Amino acid sequence: NAGAFIEGSKQMPPGRVLKLAVVDALYLAGERKRVTFLGYLEEDAAFVVTDASGGVLSKHPIFETRKEEENEVDEDESPQVTFWAKGPLAGAGGGSSIHDDDVLVVDRVPFHFGSSAPFRVEIETEDMSDPESYEFDPFSGYHLEKLGQEE
C-alpha cells in the first residue's frame, strides 16, 4: 500500500505539468531572446518547448515513472490536449470572438521574449468526466483561470 502511494506521488496532475511547461517556455524565450513554442507530444504524453526550427529545448512528461524500455505511452493512457489561440473579442461589451473554436485550434503556442498572445488549453484524460480547460496570459506568465471551476 505504501509503495502505491510513493509511486503515485511521482506523478503530477496534467494541469500542473502544463503550468510548469508554460513558465519554462516563457523563461526560455526571454533567456534566448528568440521565439519558443509550446506543444504536446501525444506519443510521449509530454509537453515540449521547442525553438523555431523544431529543436527540443525542454520536455515535461506527464508520466515520470514510465519504464525505460517503454518508448511510448499507451494511446488510452495519454491525455488528449488541444491548444486554442484566443480570438479578438467582438461586441460593445467585448463578448465572445467572432471566430469559431475550430478555426482557433493550433498545434503549438508561440512565446516571444517581449510579448505573446493569450491562449487556452483543454486536457482530457480517460478518467475525467469533463475535460479541464485552462486560460493563460503568457505575457505575464500567469495562469488566468481554470475555466468552469472556482479555484
XYZ file of C-alpha atoms in Angstrom:
151
model
C 0.000 0.000 0.000
C 2.827 2.412 0.832
C 4.538 1.524 -2.449
C 1.483 2.611 -4.447
C 1.393 5.895 -2.525
C 5.073 6.574 -3.278
C 4.655 5.726 -6.973
C 1.554 7.925 -7.212
C 3.372 10.858 -5.637
C 5.889 10.845 -8.511
C 3.158 11.769 -10.989
C 1.829 15.327 -11.150
C -1.623 16.200 -12.476
C -1.528 17.157 -16.193
C -2.643 20.710 -15.382
C 0.333 21.265 -13.091
C 2.755 19.868 -15.685
C 1.206 22.254 -18.232
C 1.746 25.239 -15.919
C 5.411 24.285 -15.455
C 5.852 23.965 -19.226
C 4.290 27.417 -19.795
C 6.654 29.033 -17.298
C 9.591 27.197 -18.886
C 8.618 28.347 -22.407
C 8.308 31.938 -21.221
C 11.664 31.777 -19.421
C 13.490 30.212 -22.381
C 12.065 32.817 -24.791
C 13.367 35.591 -22.545
C 16.724 33.963 -21.897
C 17.405 33.186 -25.568
C 15.795 36.392 -26.931
C 14.164 34.197 -29.558
C 10.695 32.776 -30.036
C 9.935 29.444 -28.364
C 6.938 27.186 -28.907
C 4.918 25.058 -26.505
C 3.364 21.916 -27.942
C 2.269 18.450 -26.883
C 3.628 15.067 -27.989
C 0.806 12.570 -27.582
C 3.046 9.538 -28.169
C 5.245 10.593 -25.207
C 2.443 12.214 -23.162
C 4.710 15.235 -22.729
C 4.571 18.986 -23.179
C 7.597 20.171 -25.161
C 9.231 23.550 -25.567
C 10.899 23.911 -28.960
C 12.787 26.560 -30.889
C 11.764 27.911 -34.306
C 13.486 25.041 -36.135
C 11.740 22.385 -34.020
C 14.688 21.564 -31.763
C 13.558 20.438 -28.316
C 14.661 22.853 -25.584
C 12.836 21.120 -22.728
C 10.373 18.304 -22.225
C 7.764 17.971 -19.469
C 6.382 14.401 -19.331
C 3.111 13.809 -17.539
C 4.128 10.273 -16.538
C 7.523 10.453 -14.781
C 7.542 6.823 -13.665
C 7.426 5.074 -17.055
C 9.725 2.113 -17.542
C 12.866 2.915 -19.522
C 12.221 0.156 -22.069
C 8.856 1.713 -22.943
C 9.392 4.330 -25.636
C 5.784 5.377 -25.958
C 2.745 5.751 -23.752
C -0.325 3.631 -24.486
C -2.791 5.687 -26.561
C -5.530 5.098 -23.984
C -3.324 6.467 -21.166
C -2.176 9.595 -22.967
C -4.262 12.687 -22.226
C -5.836 14.462 -25.190
C -4.517 18.046 -25.294
C -5.850 20.841 -27.508
C -4.415 24.358 -27.782
C -6.543 27.332 -28.883
C -5.466 30.828 -29.780
C -7.655 33.450 -28.122
C -9.580 35.269 -30.841
C -10.203 39.009 -30.716
C -13.334 39.856 -28.750
C -16.328 41.416 -30.508
C -19.338 43.451 -29.492
C -19.947 46.511 -27.364
C -19.166 44.681 -24.133
C -16.154 42.803 -25.519
C -18.010 39.495 -25.584
C -17.015 36.353 -27.417
C -14.853 36.152 -30.509
C -16.362 36.239 -33.990
C -14.147 33.250 -34.871
C -15.279 29.660 -34.321
C -13.240 27.461 -31.967
C -12.268 25.073 -34.775
C -10.525 27.947 -36.613
C -8.547 28.884 -33.493
C -7.072 25.404 -32.809
C -3.262 25.454 -33.047
C -0.623 22.708 -32.807
C 1.741 24.835 -30.750
C 1.710 28.172 -28.960
C 4.432 30.780 -29.623
C 6.165 32.644 -26.796
C 8.023 35.825 -27.708
C 10.614 37.376 -25.439
C 8.788 40.715 -25.352
C 5.120 39.843 -25.651
C 2.817 36.966 -26.501
C -0.879 36.398 -27.072
C -3.159 34.680 -24.536
C -4.269 31.117 -25.243
C -6.449 28.312 -23.905
C -5.616 24.640 -23.334
C -8.005 21.738 -22.836
C -6.794 18.489 -21.245
C -8.910 15.346 -21.302
C -7.959 12.036 -19.692
C -9.844 8.762 -19.745
C -10.787 9.063 -16.054
C -12.267 12.585 -16.374
C -15.970 13.096 -16.922
C -15.334 16.599 -18.321
C -12.113 17.962 -19.809
C -10.119 20.531 -17.817
C -9.766 23.880 -19.555
C -7.070 26.445 -18.696
C -6.588 30.006 -19.885
C -3.132 31.616 -19.905
C -1.652 35.055 -20.411
C 1.950 34.280 -21.420
C 2.939 37.958 -21.457
C 2.711 37.982 -17.677
C 3.442 34.255 -17.361
C 0.391 33.687 -15.199
C -2.356 31.134 -15.365
C -5.510 33.255 -15.587
C -8.143 30.738 -14.570
C -9.257 27.155 -14.714
C -12.408 27.568 -16.739
C -15.679 26.191 -15.437
C -14.484 25.750 -11.853
C -13.717 28.068 -8.967
C -10.198 27.796 -7.563
